[in-house]
Amino acid sequence: MLMRGARMAEPGFRRSLGGALIFATALMAGLSAPAHAQEQTEVTKLSGSVVTIHLHPFLTPEELVTLRVVATNEQALSLFVTSRTGHAALAISQADGFIRDGKPATSAIALADFETAEAARDAAITACVTARQGVEDCVVVLEVGPDT
């Protein structure tokens, strides 16, 4: 009697194990995918510029609201990007964040007047790495370029 009960449980165990293996494989595939593949952005046009916000999961609600104001308000954008010639980028350290105690973190660096978007991103990230307090990566959270 016990043997028959054990045999009956075996197919259910195999299905559970098979489901677990499929789930684990899918999870590992998701973890190995590049982070930028899952990144979401918001793009707005403002006075001849295209402003892109990179919606990183670590951004706080306060930081997202601030970035959205910057992306949609001419005066707010001019506080971060004083010149609209060429391309600009704002990079922040994931550990330091963007807004702390109601003001931008010291490692939140916005640089402008670059010939390409890539040059702006690279320069902002390099400056952020120099200024960051933590050891986590710096990432671009805001980009501004000409509306072509």
PDB file of C-alpha atoms in Angstrom:
ATOM      1  CA  MET A   1       0.000   0.000   0.000  1.00  0.00           C
ATOM      2  CA  LEU A   2       2.776   2.435   0.833  1.00  0.00           C
ATOM      3  CA  MET A   3       4.532   1.637  -2.410  1.00  0.00           C
ATOM      4  CA  ARG A   4       1.470   2.441  -4.449  1.00  0.00           C
ATOM      5  CA  GLY A   5       1.076   5.755  -2.621  1.00  0.00           C
ATOM      6  CA  ALA A   6       4.718   6.555  -3.303  1.00  0.00           C
ATOM      7  CA  ARG A   7       4.299   5.728  -6.973  1.00  0.00           C
ATOM      8  CA  MET A   8       1.271   7.950  -7.237  1.00  0.00           C
ATOM      9  CA  ALA A   9       3.143  10.854  -5.688  1.00  0.00           C
ATOM     10  CA  GLU A  10       6.067  10.451  -8.081  1.00  0.00           C
ATOM     11  CA  PRO A  11       4.357  11.926 -11.207  1.00  0.00           C
ATOM     12  CA  GLY A  12       3.242  14.947  -9.179  1.00  0.00           C
ATOM     13  CA  PHE A  13       6.773  15.353  -7.875  1.00  0.00           C
ATOM     14  CA  ARG A  14       8.155  15.190 -11.408  1.00  0.00           C
ATOM     15  CA  ARG A  15       5.692  17.841 -12.569  1.00  0.00           C
ATOM     16  CA  SER A  16       6.612  20.067  -9.625  1.00  0.00           C
ATOM     17  CA  LEU A  17      10.300  19.554 -10.218  1.00  0.00           C
ATOM     18  CA  GLY A  18       9.851  20.155 -13.950  1.00  0.00           C
ATOM     19  CA  GLY A  19       7.915  23.366 -13.255  1.00  0.00           C
ATOM     20  CA  ALA A  20      10.570  24.496 -10.822  1.00  0.00           C
ATOM     21  CA  LEU A  21      13.318  23.830 -13.367  1.00  0.00           C
ATOM     22  CA  ILE A  22      11.434  25.781 -16.054  1.00  0.00           C
ATOM     23  CA  PHE A  23      10.896  28.659 -13.610  1.00  0.00           C
ATOM     24  CA  ALA A  24      14.564  28.622 -12.547  1.00  0.00           C
ATOM     25  CA  THR A  25      15.712  28.610 -16.178  1.00  0.00           C
ATOM     26  CA  ALA A  26      13.428  31.527 -17.035  1.00  0.00           C
ATOM     27  CA  LEU A  27      14.606  33.432 -13.965  1.00  0.00           C
ATOM     28  CA  MET A  28      18.265  32.910 -14.843  1.00  0.00           C
ATOM     29  CA  ALA A  29      17.623  33.995 -18.430  1.00  0.00           C
ATOM     30  CA  GLY A  30      16.070  37.196 -17.122  1.00  0.00           C
ATOM     31  CA  LEU A  31      18.987  37.810 -14.784  1.00  0.00           C
ATOM     32  CA  SER A  32      21.517  37.344 -17.559  1.00  0.00           C
ATOM     33  CA  ALA A  33      19.747  39.796 -19.883  1.00  0.00           C
ATOM     34  CA  PRO A  34      21.477  43.179 -20.133  1.00  0.00           C
ATOM     35  CA  ALA A  35      20.044  45.778 -17.745  1.00  0.00           C
ATOM     36  CA  HIS A  36      19.494  48.282 -20.550  1.00  0.00           C
ATOM     37  CA  ALA A  37      17.192  45.830 -22.338  1.00  0.00           C
ATOM     38  CA  GLN A  38      14.605  46.275 -19.577  1.00  0.00           C
ATOM     39  CA  GLU A  39      15.139  49.994 -19.048  1.00  0.00           C
ATOM     40  CA  GLN A  40      12.183  52.246 -19.645  1.00  0.00           C
ATOM     41  CA  THR A  41      12.344  55.857 -20.762  1.00  0.00           C
ATOM     42  CA  GLU A  42      10.065  58.866 -21.029  1.00  0.00           C
ATOM     43  CA  VAL A  43      10.707  61.249 -23.909  1.00  0.00           C
ATOM     44  CA  THR A  44       9.380  64.821 -24.133  1.00  0.00           C
ATOM     45  CA  LYS A  45      10.004  67.714 -26.493  1.00  0.00           C
ATOM     46  CA  LEU A  46      10.679  71.110 -24.972  1.00  0.00           C
ATOM     47  CA  SER A  47      11.609  74.295 -26.852  1.00  0.00           C
ATOM     48  CA  GLY A  48      13.574  72.652 -29.641  1.00  0.00           C
ATOM     49  CA  SER A  49      15.092  69.956 -27.411  1.00  0.00           C
ATOM     50  CA  VAL A  50      14.314  66.300 -26.864  1.00  0.00           C
ATOM     51  CA  VAL A  51      14.515  65.344 -23.188  1.00  0.00           C
ATOM     52  CA  THR A  52      14.797  61.677 -22.203  1.00  0.00           C
ATOM     53  CA  ILE A  53      14.349  60.404 -18.652  1.00  0.00           C
ATOM     54  CA  HIS A  54      15.798  56.957 -17.914  1.00  0.00           C
ATOM     55  CA  LEU A  55      13.439  55.325 -15.406  1.00  0.00           C
ATOM     56  CA  HIS A  56      15.829  53.288 -13.276  1.00  0.00           C
ATOM     57  CA  PRO A  57      14.119  51.159 -10.605  1.00  0.00           C
ATOM     58  CA  PHE A  58      16.189  52.653  -7.778  1.00  0.00           C
ATOM     59  CA  LEU A  59      14.847  56.192  -8.332  1.00  0.00           C
ATOM     60  CA  THR A  60      12.592  57.388  -5.508  1.00  0.00           C
ATOM     61  CA  PRO A  61       9.171  58.933  -6.161  1.00  0.00           C
ATOM     62  CA  GLU A  62      10.623  62.367  -5.240  1.00  0.00           C
ATOM     63  CA  GLU A  63      13.461  61.911  -7.735  1.00  0.00           C
ATOM     64  CA  LEU A  64      11.070  60.846 -10.508  1.00  0.00           C
ATOM     65  CA  VAL A  65       8.836  63.862  -9.885  1.00  0.00           C
ATOM     66  CA  THR A  66      11.866  66.166 -10.014  1.00  0.00           C
ATOM     67  CA  LEU A  67      13.122  64.613 -13.260  1.00  0.00           C
ATOM     68  CA  ARG A  68       9.671  64.939 -14.823  1.00  0.00           C
ATOM     69  CA  VAL A  69       9.477  68.611 -13.854  1.00  0.00           C
ATOM     70  CA  VAL A  70      12.927  69.178 -15.359  1.00  0.00           C
ATOM     71  CA  ALA A  71      11.861  67.398 -18.559  1.00  0.00           C
ATOM     72  CA  THR A  72       8.689  69.447 -18.999  1.00  0.00           C
ATOM     73  CA  ASN A  73       9.513  72.893 -17.617  1.00  0.00           C
ATOM     74  CA  GLU A  74      11.837  75.297 -19.432  1.00  0.00           C
ATOM     75  CA  GLN A  75      13.023  77.057 -16.248  1.00  0.00           C
ATOM     76  CA  ALA A  76      13.625  73.825 -14.362  1.00  0.00           C
ATOM     77  CA  LEU A  77      15.590  72.362 -17.276  1.00  0.00           C
ATOM     78  CA  SER A  78      17.755  75.481 -17.478  1.00  0.00           C
ATOM     79  CA  LEU A  79      18.840  74.915 -13.846  1.00  0.00           C
ATOM     80  CA  PHE A  80      20.412  71.594 -14.811  1.00  0.00           C
ATOM     81  CA  VAL A  81      21.414  72.310 -18.401  1.00  0.00           C
ATOM     82  CA  THR A  82      22.433  75.937 -18.778  1.00  0.00           C
ATOM     83  CA  SER A  83      23.266  75.671 -22.478  1.00  0.00           C
ATOM     84  CA  ARG A  84      21.176  73.923 -25.121  1.00  0.00           C
ATOM     85  CA  THR A  85      23.951  73.759 -27.685  1.00  0.00           C
ATOM     86  CA  GLY A  86      24.639  70.145 -28.553  1.00  0.00           C
ATOM     87  CA  HIS A  87      23.916  67.289 -26.158  1.00  0.00           C
ATOM     88  CA  ALA A  88      23.722  67.105 -22.370  1.00  0.00           C
ATOM     89  CA  ALA A  89      23.432  64.342 -19.770  1.00  0.00           C
ATOM     90  CA  LEU A  90      22.771  64.074 -16.043  1.00  0.00           C
ATOM     91  CA  ALA A  91      24.390  61.125 -14.273  1.00  0.00           C
ATOM     92  CA  ILE A  92      23.882  60.019 -10.697  1.00  0.00           C
ATOM     93  CA  SER A  93      25.368  57.403  -8.437  1.00  0.00           C
ATOM     94  CA  GLN A  94      22.935  54.630  -7.621  1.00  0.00           C
ATOM     95  CA  ALA A  95      24.110  54.647  -4.000  1.00  0.00           C
ATOM     96  CA  ASP A  96      24.038  58.427  -3.565  1.00  0.00           C
ATOM     97  CA  GLY A  97      20.791  58.951  -5.463  1.00  0.00           C
ATOM     98  CA  PHE A  98      19.658  62.174  -7.065  1.00  0.00           C
ATOM     99  CA  ILE A  99      17.806  64.085  -4.343  1.00  0.00           C
ATOM    100  CA  ARG A 100      18.894  63.772  -0.722  1.00  0.00           C
ATOM    101  CA  ASP A 101      17.563  65.980   2.058  1.00  0.00           C
ATOM    102  CA  GLY A 102      15.725  68.098  -0.498  1.00  0.00           C
ATOM    103  CA  LYS A 103      18.748  68.959  -2.635  1.00  0.00           C
ATOM    104  CA  PRO A 104      20.723  67.266  -5.426  1.00  0.00           C
ATOM    105  CA  ALA A 105      23.408  64.826  -4.305  1.00  0.00           C
ATOM    106  CA  THR A 106      26.979  66.021  -4.852  1.00  0.00           C
ATOM    107  CA  SER A 107      27.549  63.182  -7.311  1.00  0.00           C
ATOM    108  CA  ALA A 108      24.575  64.229  -9.475  1.00  0.00           C
ATOM    109  CA  ILE A 109      26.479  65.736 -12.389  1.00  0.00           C
ATOM    110  CA  ALA A 110      24.930  67.437 -15.436  1.00  0.00           C
ATOM    111  CA  LEU A 111      27.225  68.356 -18.317  1.00  0.00           C
ATOM    112  CA  ALA A 112      26.319  70.028 -21.622  1.00  0.00           C
ATOM    113  CA  ASP A 113      27.627  71.256 -24.970  1.00  0.00           C
ATOM    114  CA  PHE A 114      28.794  67.928 -26.361  1.00  0.00           C
ATOM    115  CA  GLU A 115      28.781  67.076 -30.043  1.00  0.00           C
ATOM    116  CA  THR A 116      27.183  63.656 -29.510  1.00  0.00           C
ATOM    117  CA  ALA A 117      24.848  62.062 -26.987  1.00  0.00           C
ATOM    118  CA  GLU A 118      27.446  59.375 -26.296  1.00  0.00           C
ATOM    119  CA  ALA A 119      30.104  61.970 -25.449  1.00  0.00           C
ATOM    120  CA  ALA A 120      27.690  63.712 -23.057  1.00  0.00           C
ATOM    121  CA  ARG A 121      26.801  60.422 -21.344  1.00  0.00           C
ATOM    122  CA  ASP A 122      30.440  59.365 -21.005  1.00  0.00           C
ATOM    123  CA  ALA A 123      31.532  62.730 -19.577  1.00  0.00           C
ATOM    124  CA  ALA A 124      28.648  62.872 -17.079  1.00  0.00           C
ATOM    125  CA  ILE A 125      29.311  59.320 -15.883  1.00  0.00           C
ATOM    126  CA  THR A 126      33.057  59.982 -15.525  1.00  0.00           C
ATOM    127  CA  ALA A 127      32.401  63.144 -13.487  1.00  0.00           C
ATOM    128  CA  CYS A 128      29.843  61.313 -11.336  1.00  0.00           C
ATOM    129  CA  VAL A 129      32.276  58.470 -10.608  1.00  0.00           C
ATOM    130  CA  THR A 130      34.820  61.043  -9.405  1.00  0.00           C
ATOM    131  CA  ALA A 131      32.277  62.722  -7.100  1.00  0.00           C
ATOM    132  CA  ARG A 132      30.343  59.708  -5.788  1.00  0.00           C
ATOM    133  CA  GLN A 133      30.369  58.665  -2.155  1.00  0.00           C
ATOM    134  CA  GLY A 134      29.460  54.999  -2.622  1.00  0.00           C
ATOM    135  CA  VAL A 135      30.915  52.322  -4.845  1.00  0.00           C
ATOM    136  CA  GLU A 136      27.845  51.574  -6.954  1.00  0.00           C
ATOM    137  CA  ASP A 137      27.822  52.537 -10.612  1.00  0.00           C
ATOM    138  CA  CYS A 138      26.867  55.931 -11.924  1.00  0.00           C
ATOM    139  CA  VAL A 139      24.116  55.945 -14.533  1.00  0.00           C
ATOM    140  CA  VAL A 140      22.531  58.509 -16.810  1.00  0.00           C
ATOM    141  CA  VAL A 141      19.037  59.538 -15.697  1.00  0.00           C
ATOM    142  CA  LEU A 142      18.421  62.490 -18.021  1.00  0.00           C
ATOM    143  CA  GLU A 143      19.561  63.335 -21.549  1.00  0.00           C
ATOM    144  CA  VAL A 144      18.924  66.455 -23.600  1.00  0.00           C
ATOM    145  CA  GLY A 145      19.569  66.754 -27.299  1.00  0.00           C
ATOM    146  CA  PRO A 146      18.458  68.844 -30.239  1.00  0.00           C
ATOM    147  CA  ASP A 147      15.055  68.113 -31.746  1.00  0.00           C
ATOM    148  CA  THR A 148      16.063  67.165 -35.271  1.00  0.00           C
TER     149      THR A 148
END
